[in-house]
Short mmCIF file of C-alpha atoms and ligand atoms in Angstrom, two decimals:
data_model
loop_
_atom_site.label_atom_id
_atom_site.label_comp_id
_atom_site.label_asym_id
_atom_site.label_seq_id
_atom_site.Cartn_x
_atom_site.Cartn_y
_atom_site.Cartn_z
CA MET A 1 0.00 0.00 0.00
CA ALA A 2 2.79 2.43 0.91
CA ARG A 3 4.33 1.82 -2.52
CA PHE A 4 1.00 2.42 -4.23
CA ILE A 5 0.70 5.71 -2.41
CA ARG A 6 4.24 6.74 -3.35
CA GLU A 7 3.56 5.99 -7.02
CA PHE A 8 0.19 7.67 -6.79
CA SER A 9 1.81 10.76 -5.35
CA LYS A 10 4.46 10.94 -8.05
CA GLY A 11 1.77 11.26 -10.64
CA TYR A 12 -0.13 13.67 -8.49
CA ASN A 13 0.09 16.74 -10.62
CA GLN A 14 -1.92 19.92 -10.98
CA GLU A 15 -4.19 18.44 -13.63
CA LEU A 16 -5.18 15.52 -11.45
CA MET A 17 -5.73 17.85 -8.54
CA ALA A 18 -8.10 20.06 -10.44
CA THR A 19 -10.50 17.14 -10.68
CA GLU A 20 -10.13 16.19 -7.04
CA ARG A 21 -13.10 16.21 -4.75
CA ILE A 22 -12.70 17.97 -1.44
CA CYS A 23 -15.15 17.67 1.42
CA VAL A 24 -15.00 20.65 3.80
CA LEU A 25 -16.53 19.96 7.22
CA GLY A 26 -17.92 23.04 8.97
CA LEU A 27 -19.20 26.06 7.03
CA GLY A 28 -18.41 28.77 9.55
CA TYR A 29 -15.99 31.70 9.51
CA ILE A 30 -13.19 29.56 8.07
CA GLY A 31 -14.88 26.62 6.33
CA LEU A 32 -17.24 28.64 4.15
CA PRO A 33 -14.62 30.98 2.63
CA THR A 34 -12.17 28.08 2.26
CA ALA A 35 -14.71 25.81 0.54
CA SER A 36 -15.68 28.66 -1.79
CA ILE A 37 -12.14 29.60 -2.71
CA LEU A 38 -11.26 25.94 -3.38
CA ALA A 39 -14.31 25.70 -5.66
CA THR A 40 -13.40 28.85 -7.57
CA HIS A 41 -9.93 27.36 -8.08
CA GLY A 42 -11.22 24.30 -9.87
CA PHE A 43 -11.71 21.70 -7.13
CA ASP A 44 -15.02 19.91 -6.80
CA VAL A 45 -16.05 20.84 -3.28
CA VAL A 46 -18.79 19.55 -1.00
CA GLY A 47 -19.39 21.98 1.84
CA VAL A 48 -20.82 20.13 4.83
CA ASP A 49 -22.50 21.53 7.90
CA LYS A 50 -24.68 19.52 10.25
CA ARG A 51 -26.68 22.71 10.98
CA LYS A 52 -29.44 22.30 8.38
CA ALA A 53 -30.42 25.98 8.74
CA VAL A 54 -26.98 27.05 7.51
CA ILE A 55 -27.32 24.85 4.42
CA ASP A 56 -30.86 26.15 3.76
CA HIS A 57 -29.74 29.80 4.07
CA LEU A 58 -26.82 29.24 1.73
CA ARG A 59 -29.07 27.54 -0.83
CA GLN A 60 -31.32 30.61 -0.68
CA GLY A 61 -28.28 32.80 -1.38
CA ARG A 62 -28.00 34.04 2.21
CA THR A 63 -24.49 34.00 3.67
CA PRO A 64 -24.75 33.60 7.44
CA ILE A 65 -21.62 35.69 8.19
CA GLU A 66 -20.76 39.38 7.70
CA GLU A 67 -17.41 39.36 5.92
CA PRO A 68 -16.32 41.67 3.09
CA GLY A 69 -16.57 39.97 -0.32
CA LEU A 70 -17.87 36.66 1.05
CA ASN A 71 -21.35 36.88 -0.49
CA THR A 72 -19.89 37.39 -3.94
CA LEU A 73 -17.38 34.57 -3.53
CA VAL A 74 -19.98 32.07 -2.28
CA GLU A 75 -22.31 33.04 -5.10
CA ALA A 76 -19.54 32.56 -7.68
CA ALA A 77 -18.60 29.18 -6.19
CA LEU A 78 -22.21 27.94 -6.24
CA LYS A 79 -22.79 29.22 -9.78
CA SER A 80 -19.63 27.46 -11.01
CA ASN A 81 -21.23 24.16 -9.93
CA HIS A 82 -17.93 23.32 -8.22
CA LEU A 83 -19.47 23.90 -4.78
CA SER A 84 -22.34 21.74 -3.53
CA LEU A 85 -23.82 21.73 -0.04
CA ASN A 86 -24.81 18.89 2.22
CA ASP A 87 -25.60 18.26 5.87
CA GLU A 88 -23.71 14.95 5.81
CA VAL A 89 -20.11 14.06 5.02
CA GLN A 90 -19.68 12.72 1.48
CA GLU A 91 -16.99 10.53 -0.09
CA ALA A 92 -14.00 12.57 -1.26
CA ASP A 93 -10.29 12.53 -2.01
CA VAL A 94 -9.51 15.20 0.55
CA PHE A 95 -11.32 15.96 3.82
CA MET A 96 -10.80 19.31 5.49
CA ILE A 97 -11.93 19.82 9.09
CA CYS A 98 -12.90 23.45 9.86
CA VAL A 99 -15.00 23.05 13.00
CA PRO A 100 -14.92 25.18 16.16
CA THR A 101 -12.77 24.27 19.16
CA PRO A 102 -14.26 26.18 22.09
CA HIS A 103 -12.95 25.99 25.64
CA GLU A 104 -14.69 24.91 28.80
CA ASN A 105 -13.10 25.97 32.09
CA ALA A 106 -9.83 26.76 30.32
CA ARG A 107 -9.69 23.30 28.68
CA ALA A 108 -10.18 22.62 24.98
CA ASP A 109 -13.52 21.12 24.00
CA LEU A 110 -12.62 18.89 21.07
CA SER A 111 -16.03 17.29 20.68
CA PHE A 112 -16.62 18.87 17.22
CA VAL A 113 -13.21 17.66 16.00
CA ARG A 114 -13.89 14.16 17.28
CA GLU A 115 -17.33 14.08 15.69
CA ALA A 116 -15.94 15.32 12.35
CA ALA A 117 -13.14 12.74 12.47
CA GLN A 118 -15.61 9.94 13.20
CA SER A 119 -17.79 10.89 10.25
CA ILE A 120 -14.72 10.98 7.98
CA ALA A 121 -13.50 7.61 9.30
CA ARG A 122 -16.72 6.02 8.04
CA ARG A 123 -15.83 7.08 4.48
CA LEU A 124 -12.05 6.87 4.48
CA LYS A 125 -10.35 5.13 1.53
CA PRO A 126 -6.68 4.45 0.74
CA GLY A 127 -5.00 7.51 -0.75
CA ASN A 128 -7.31 9.98 1.01
CA LEU A 129 -5.87 13.10 2.63
CA VAL A 130 -7.33 14.47 5.87
CA ILE A 131 -6.43 18.06 6.77
CA LEU A 132 -7.24 19.57 10.15
CA GLU A 133 -7.58 23.38 10.00
CA SER A 134 -9.20 23.93 13.41
CA THR A 135 -6.97 25.34 16.15
CA VAL A 136 -6.15 22.58 18.64
CA PRO A 137 -3.88 21.86 21.64
CA PRO A 138 -0.43 20.41 20.86
CA SER A 139 -0.45 16.68 19.93
CA THR A 140 -4.17 16.59 19.03
CA VAL A 141 -3.43 15.14 15.58
CA GLU A 142 -1.23 12.46 17.04
CA LYS A 143 -3.28 11.56 20.12
CA ILE A 144 -6.87 12.19 19.00
CA LEU A 145 -7.27 12.58 15.25
CA ILE A 146 -5.13 9.65 14.07
CA PRO A 147 -6.59 7.09 16.51
CA ILE A 148 -10.13 8.03 15.42
CA LEU A 149 -9.24 7.86 11.71
CA ALA A 150 -7.44 4.56 12.29
CA GLY A 151 -10.79 3.19 13.52
CA SER A 152 -11.67 3.00 9.81
CA GLY A 153 -9.27 0.08 9.45
CA GLN A 154 -6.83 2.11 7.33
CA LYS A 155 -3.16 2.04 8.34
CA ILE A 156 -1.96 5.50 9.40
CA PRO A 157 0.65 6.49 8.42
CA GLY A 158 0.70 4.38 5.31
CA ASP A 159 -2.73 4.14 3.69
CA VAL A 160 -3.98 7.63 4.41
CA PHE A 161 -2.33 11.09 4.50
CA VAL A 162 -2.91 13.40 7.46
CA ALA A 163 -1.91 17.07 7.84
CA HIS A 164 -2.56 20.01 10.12
CA CYS A 165 -2.76 23.37 8.41
CA PRO A 166 -4.03 25.87 10.98
CA GLU A 167 -6.09 28.74 9.63
CA ARG A 168 -4.49 32.17 10.24
CA VAL A 169 -6.91 34.63 8.65
CA LEU A 170 -8.17 37.77 10.33
CA PRO A 171 -11.98 38.13 10.54
CA GLY A 172 -12.81 41.30 8.60
CA ASN A 173 -10.03 40.58 6.09
CA ILE A 174 -10.49 36.85 5.53
CA LEU A 175 -10.62 36.71 1.74
CA THR A 176 -7.43 38.69 1.27
CA GLU A 177 -5.52 36.85 3.98
CA LEU A 178 -6.65 33.41 2.73
CA VAL A 179 -4.68 34.14 -0.41
CA THR A 180 -1.80 36.33 0.76
CA ASN A 181 -0.84 34.88 4.16
CA ASP A 182 1.95 32.33 4.47
CA ARG A 183 0.68 28.91 5.55
CA ILE A 184 2.15 26.39 7.95
CA VAL A 185 1.58 22.80 6.84
CA GLY A 186 2.36 20.09 9.36
CA GLY A 187 2.20 16.54 8.09
CA ILE A 188 2.51 13.11 9.70
CA ASP A 189 5.00 12.22 6.95
CA GLU A 190 6.58 13.79 3.91
CA LEU A 191 3.86 12.67 1.50
CA SER A 192 1.15 14.13 3.72
CA ARG A 193 2.98 17.48 3.77
CA GLU A 194 3.50 17.47 0.01
CA ARG A 195 -0.09 16.56 -0.77
CA ALA A 196 -1.48 19.21 1.58
CA LYS A 197 0.94 21.75 0.13
CA ALA A 198 -0.33 20.92 -3.36
CA VAL A 199 -3.93 21.66 -2.27
CA TYR A 200 -3.08 25.04 -0.71
CA GLY A 201 -0.70 25.84 -3.57
CA ARG A 202 -3.76 26.23 -5.81
CA PHE A 203 -4.81 29.49 -4.19
CA VAL A 204 -2.21 30.61 -1.62
CA GLN A 205 0.18 33.28 -2.87
CA GLY A 206 2.14 33.43 0.41
CA GLU A 207 4.87 30.91 1.19
CA ILE A 208 3.91 27.43 2.37
CA HIS A 209 6.16 26.20 5.17
CA LEU A 210 6.39 22.47 5.89
CA THR A 211 6.84 20.93 9.32
CA ASP A 212 5.42 18.22 11.61
CA CYS A 213 1.90 18.33 13.04
CA THR A 214 2.75 19.13 16.67
CA THR A 215 4.98 22.03 15.61
CA ALA A 216 2.20 23.39 13.37
CA GLU A 217 -0.32 23.09 16.23
CA THR A 218 2.00 24.95 18.59
CA VAL A 219 2.93 27.67 16.08
CA LYS A 220 -0.73 28.59 15.72
CA LEU A 221 -1.20 28.84 19.49
CA ILE A 222 1.96 30.90 19.90
CA GLU A 223 0.79 33.41 17.26
CA ASN A 224 -2.46 34.13 19.05
CA THR A 225 -0.81 34.07 22.48
CA PHE A 226 1.77 36.61 21.32
CA ARG A 227 -1.07 38.95 20.37
CA ASP A 228 -2.93 38.32 23.64
CA VAL A 229 0.21 39.07 25.70
CA ASN A 230 0.84 42.26 23.72
CA ILE A 231 -2.76 43.43 24.25
CA ALA A 232 -2.51 42.57 27.96
CA PHE A 233 0.59 44.77 28.12
CA ALA A 234 -1.32 47.58 26.36
CA ASN A 235 -4.13 47.21 28.89
CA GLU A 236 -1.58 47.32 31.70
CA VAL A 237 0.00 50.46 30.23
CA GLU A 238 -3.48 52.01 30.16
CA ALA A 239 -4.00 51.19 33.86
CA VAL A 240 -0.56 52.57 34.79
CA CYS A 241 -1.14 55.80 32.82
CA ARG A 242 -4.53 56.24 34.44
CA LYS A 243 -2.87 55.99 37.87
CA ILE A 244 -0.21 58.52 36.87
CA GLY A 245 -2.91 60.76 35.36
CA ILE A 246 -1.74 60.85 31.75
CA ASN A 247 -3.23 59.79 28.42
CA ALA A 248 -2.34 56.14 27.64
CA TRP A 249 -3.14 56.50 23.93
CA ASP A 250 -0.57 59.30 23.60
CA VAL A 251 1.99 57.29 25.55
CA ILE A 252 1.58 54.21 23.33
CA ARG A 253 1.49 56.24 20.12
CA LEU A 254 4.72 58.00 21.02
CA ALA A 255 6.45 54.83 22.33
CA ASN A 256 5.62 53.15 19.01
CA LYS A 257 7.69 55.81 17.22
CA HIS A 258 10.71 53.77 18.42
CA PRO A 259 11.81 51.49 15.56
CA ARG A 260 11.65 48.35 17.71
CA VAL A 261 8.54 49.04 19.79
CA ASN A 262 5.07 48.00 18.60
CA ILE A 263 2.54 48.01 21.43
CA LEU A 264 -1.03 47.10 20.48
CA ARG A 265 -4.10 49.02 21.60
CA PRO A 266 -5.85 48.89 24.96
CA GLY A 267 -9.57 48.19 24.84
CA PRO A 268 -12.51 46.95 26.90
CA GLY A 269 -11.09 43.41 26.84
CA VAL A 270 -10.19 40.68 24.37
CA GLY A 271 -12.92 38.70 22.65
CA GLY A 272 -13.62 36.44 19.71
CA HIS A 273 -13.22 32.76 19.32
CA CYS A 274 -9.46 32.75 18.90
CA ILE A 275 -7.31 35.10 20.96
CA ALA A 276 -9.53 34.82 24.03
CA VAL A 277 -9.44 31.01 23.79
CA ASP A 278 -6.28 29.63 22.22
CA PRO A 279 -3.76 30.72 24.89
CA TRP A 280 -5.63 28.46 27.33
CA PHE A 281 -4.63 25.47 25.14
CA LEU A 282 -0.98 26.32 25.84
CA VAL A 283 -1.68 26.69 29.55
CA GLU A 284 -3.40 23.31 29.44
CA ALA A 285 -0.34 21.75 27.75
CA ALA A 286 2.24 23.26 30.11
CA PRO A 287 0.55 24.81 33.18
CA GLU A 288 3.76 25.41 35.15
CA GLU A 289 5.66 26.89 32.24
CA ALA A 290 3.03 29.10 30.58
CA LYS A 291 2.96 31.67 33.39
CA MET A 292 2.92 34.83 31.27
CA THR A 293 0.32 33.33 28.97
CA ARG A 294 -2.00 32.71 31.91
CA LEU A 295 -1.39 36.16 33.38
CA ALA A 296 -2.15 37.85 30.06
CA ARG A 297 -5.44 35.94 29.85
CA GLU A 298 -6.30 36.99 33.38
CA ILE A 299 -5.46 40.66 32.73
CA ASN A 300 -7.51 40.74 29.52
CA ASP A 301 -10.40 38.81 31.07
CA ALA A 302 -10.52 41.24 34.00
CA LYS A 303 -10.64 44.33 31.78
CA PRO A 304 -14.45 44.39 31.26
CA LEU A 305 -14.86 44.56 35.07
CA ARG A 306 -12.72 47.72 35.17
CA VAL A 307 -14.78 49.19 32.35
CA ILE A 308 -18.01 48.39 34.20
CA ALA A 309 -16.67 50.10 37.34
CA GLU A 310 -15.76 53.22 35.39
CA ILE A 311 -19.17 53.42 33.72
CA GLU A 312 -20.89 52.88 37.11
CA GLN A 313 -18.93 55.74 38.64
CA THR A 314 -19.76 58.05 35.72
CA LEU A 315 -23.47 57.20 35.99
CA LYS A 316 -23.34 57.96 39.70
CA ASN A 317 -21.58 61.28 39.06
CA THR A 318 -24.46 62.46 36.84
CA GLY A 319 -26.50 62.75 40.06
CA LYS A 320 -29.61 61.60 38.14
CA ALA A 321 -32.03 59.12 39.71
CA LYS A 322 -32.42 57.24 36.40
CA PRO A 323 -29.65 58.24 34.00
CA ALA A 324 -29.67 57.08 30.37
CA LEU A 325 -26.66 55.00 29.28
CA LEU A 326 -25.82 54.28 25.64
CA CYS A 327 -23.26 51.59 24.81
CA LEU A 328 -21.80 51.86 21.33
CA GLY A 329 -20.97 48.40 19.94
CA ALA A 330 -21.64 44.84 21.11
CA THR A 331 -19.50 42.69 18.81
CA TYR A 332 -16.08 41.35 19.80
CA LYS A 333 -14.34 43.84 17.50
CA ALA A 334 -14.97 46.43 14.82
CA ASN A 335 -16.99 45.84 11.64
CA VAL A 336 -17.82 42.17 12.25
CA ASP A 337 -21.13 40.63 13.32
CA ASP A 338 -19.61 38.12 15.74
CA ILE A 339 -20.52 38.51 19.41
CA ARG A 340 -18.76 35.35 20.63
CA GLU A 341 -16.69 35.99 23.78
CA SER A 342 -17.32 39.71 23.25
CA PRO A 343 -16.11 41.90 26.14
CA ALA A 344 -18.60 44.57 25.01
CA LEU A 345 -21.42 42.04 25.38
CA HIS A 346 -20.22 41.12 28.86
CA ILE A 347 -20.44 44.81 29.84
CA ILE A 348 -23.83 45.20 28.13
CA GLU A 349 -25.26 42.16 29.90
CA HIS A 350 -24.25 43.68 33.23
CA PHE A 351 -26.11 46.95 32.56
CA SER A 352 -29.11 45.31 30.89
CA LYS A 353 -30.04 43.86 34.31
CA ARG A 354 -30.14 47.27 35.98
CA ARG A 355 -33.57 48.77 36.59
CA ASP A 356 -32.30 52.13 37.84
CA LEU A 357 -31.18 53.38 34.44
CA THR A 358 -32.44 53.74 30.90
CA PHE A 359 -30.18 51.43 28.99
CA MET A 360 -29.58 51.45 25.22
CA VAL A 361 -27.23 49.65 22.82
CA ALA A 362 -26.44 50.74 19.26
CA ASP A 363 -24.80 48.18 16.99
CA ALA A 364 -25.97 47.69 13.41
CA HIS A 365 -23.52 44.80 12.89
CA ALA A 366 -24.20 42.51 15.85
CA LYS A 367 -25.96 39.26 15.03
CA ASN A 368 -27.96 37.08 17.45
CA LEU A 369 -28.21 39.71 20.18
CA ASN A 370 -30.42 38.52 23.00
CA HIS A 371 -33.90 40.04 22.82
CA ASN A 372 -33.58 41.49 26.35
CA ILE A 373 -30.84 43.82 25.12
CA PRO A 374 -32.50 47.14 24.25
CA SER A 375 -31.20 47.98 20.75
CA VAL A 376 -31.72 51.50 19.44
CA ALA A 377 -30.84 53.36 16.26
CA LEU A 378 -27.61 55.29 16.66
CA ASN A 379 -29.09 58.79 16.41
CA GLU A 380 -31.92 58.03 18.82
CA GLY A 381 -29.45 56.68 21.37
CA LEU A 382 -27.11 59.64 20.99
CA SER A 383 -29.88 62.14 21.53
CA LYS A 384 -31.33 60.40 24.62
CA ALA A 385 -28.11 59.39 26.40
CA ASP A 386 -26.66 61.08 29.47
CA VAL A 387 -23.59 58.83 29.38
CA ILE A 388 -22.05 57.30 26.24
CA ALA A 389 -19.61 54.40 26.43
CA LEU A 390 -17.80 53.52 23.21
CA LEU A 391 -16.94 49.80 23.40
CA VAL A 392 -16.30 48.89 19.75
CA ASP A 393 -14.67 51.04 17.07
CA HIS A 394 -17.15 50.28 14.24
CA LYS A 395 -16.52 52.51 11.23
CA GLU A 396 -19.76 54.47 11.69
CA PHE A 397 -18.65 55.53 15.19
CA LEU A 398 -15.32 56.93 14.00
CA SER A 399 -16.95 59.79 12.11
CA LEU A 400 -19.30 60.89 14.90
CA ASP A 401 -19.15 64.52 15.99
CA TRP A 402 -17.19 63.75 19.16
CA PRO A 403 -16.33 67.38 20.02
CA GLY A 404 -20.04 68.28 19.63
CA LEU A 405 -21.12 65.34 21.83
CA ARG A 406 -18.56 66.29 24.46
CA SER A 407 -19.79 69.84 24.64
CA ARG A 408 -23.49 68.81 24.66
CA LYS A 409 -23.26 65.97 27.19
CA GLY A 410 -20.20 67.04 29.19
CA ALA A 411 -16.75 65.63 28.37
CA GLU A 412 -16.77 63.52 31.56
CA ASN A 413 -19.87 61.65 30.31
CA ILE A 414 -18.29 60.41 27.08
CA LEU A 415 -16.20 57.32 27.78
CA ASP A 416 -14.01 56.14 24.94
CA PHE A 417 -12.60 52.67 25.64
CA LYS A 418 -11.15 52.26 22.13
CA GLY A 419 -9.25 55.52 21.76
CA VAL A 420 -11.20 56.76 18.72
CA MET A 421 -12.06 60.27 19.93
CA PRO A 422 -9.94 62.99 18.37
N1 LIG B 1 -7.80 43.79 20.36
C1 LIG B 1 -7.40 44.78 21.25
N2 LIG B 1 -6.34 45.56 20.92
C2 LIG B 1 -5.66 45.40 19.76
C3 LIG B 1 -6.06 44.38 18.85
C4 LIG B 1 -7.13 43.59 19.19
O1 LIG B 1 -7.99 44.96 22.33
O2 LIG B 1 -4.72 46.16 19.51
C5 LIG B 1 -8.94 42.92 20.70
C6 LIG B 1 -10.08 43.02 19.67
O3 LIG B 1 -10.91 44.13 19.95
C7 LIG B 1 -10.75 41.69 19.88
C8 LIG B 1 -9.59 40.74 20.19
O4 LIG B 1 -8.52 41.58 20.61
O5 LIG B 1 -11.63 41.73 20.97
C9 LIG B 1 -9.14 39.88 19.05
O6 LIG B 1 -9.16 40.60 17.83
P1 LIG B 1 -8.01 40.50 16.73
O7 LIG B 1 -8.40 41.37 15.60
O8 LIG B 1 -6.71 40.76 17.35
O9 LIG B 1 -7.96 38.97 16.34
P2 LIG B 1 -9.06 37.89 15.87
O10 LIG B 1 -9.44 37.08 17.07
O11 LIG B 1 -10.15 38.49 15.09
O12 LIG B 1 -8.15 37.00 14.87
C10 LIG B 1 -6.96 36.39 15.40
C11 LIG B 1 -5.81 36.66 14.42
N3 LIG B 1 -4.55 36.27 15.03
C12 LIG B 1 -3.47 37.10 15.01
O13 LIG B 1 -3.48 38.20 14.52
C13 LIG B 1 -2.21 36.57 15.62
C14 LIG B 1 -6.02 35.88 13.12
O14 LIG B 1 -4.91 36.02 12.26
C15 LIG B 1 -6.27 34.39 13.44
O15 LIG B 1 -6.49 33.64 12.27
C16 LIG B 1 -7.51 34.32 14.31
O16 LIG B 1 -7.21 35.00 15.55
C17 LIG B 1 -7.83 32.86 14.58
O17 LIG B 1 -8.80 32.38 13.97
O18 LIG B 1 -7.11 32.20 15.30
#
């Protein structure tokens, strides 16, 4: 069998690949753009999601995610007839796992990865390639994915190729980064790496770097942890500057004029399904060693509580029995619809329980906001509010008349947690 695979791989050229069938499991923030881009680059792709509603929406031409250019890409992929949709895994040459890996009490919940692997195992044939794109703790491929796939009866390594190619795209800029970013491809053997590289080589313009699976898993976690630690430092700088009584945004802006300093931006906390989660996978792998990683998580997780305290104090200072508070933004970051792990939402949920204030939230992007959150149109909120707290720097907030609002409401009642005010 190993010889067959070697021979098979030798003849594995671009022409053959163009006719290959790829089954992408999970049509979320990563799977949907990836399936679509593979389809528009000539592969026959089956996009699979067990959530029937997602499949129905896509069939009706409705893309369930706000992401620049995604609607057009999905439409083009479907029209090309190279992308079909299904709620069950189908036979294929290549399987790509793009399912979420949430965390539960600082430990990775790999149930979606396991479930995806089990459904692939039922259809696995010699010569197939399985690629894991989901972010996972170190050694997941070796200790979890391969044993499940081996349940199919195939010999691994040997009969089947397995690779880990962690996604690295930035929500809000996914379509560009899918093409331009370098990729890390970890494989269980050389043939796995080469085959996975050939798949990504169809659309990736960045460099494709080859390594083993555990290294690839760890690289991905280190990237997001690096960003989390840098943001934690920015949040710490903000707290220090507040204590000293100076403007943290000015301090960071000026420090960054140094050629080797690049401090990120303080904010109301760190959210999303990646940076707020992935560092915990490192802590889980090496709890004694990953001290700074844990501390950064704790600093960033505690930030919404500091924001809440500051808003509370400002409300109190108005002296009104029932002041009106407007929160600007609910999503985890600017210009996306995603509210997962959103620090803004955490803050909003706190105030939505209060009966001694008129509470309003303006966010035209946020999807799936709980119905007990009182959404208002931006202008209505701005005119009614006594206190305004900017939590997300959506583009429509950047161009607000901040000097005018400051003079109308009182500068002390405008709280800018993203540093957008001129
Ligand atoms: N944030 C700050 N200050 C900053 C930058 C971000 O407070 O200076 C906050 C954001 O407001 C947000 C959170 O951090 O709440 C995360 O936002 P982000 O834009 O930094 O990152 P994500 O989670 O949208 O995407 C990250 C990216 N990782 C890196 O840049 C190293 C992306 O490339 C990954 O593919 C993605 O995680 C992922 O899926 O892992």
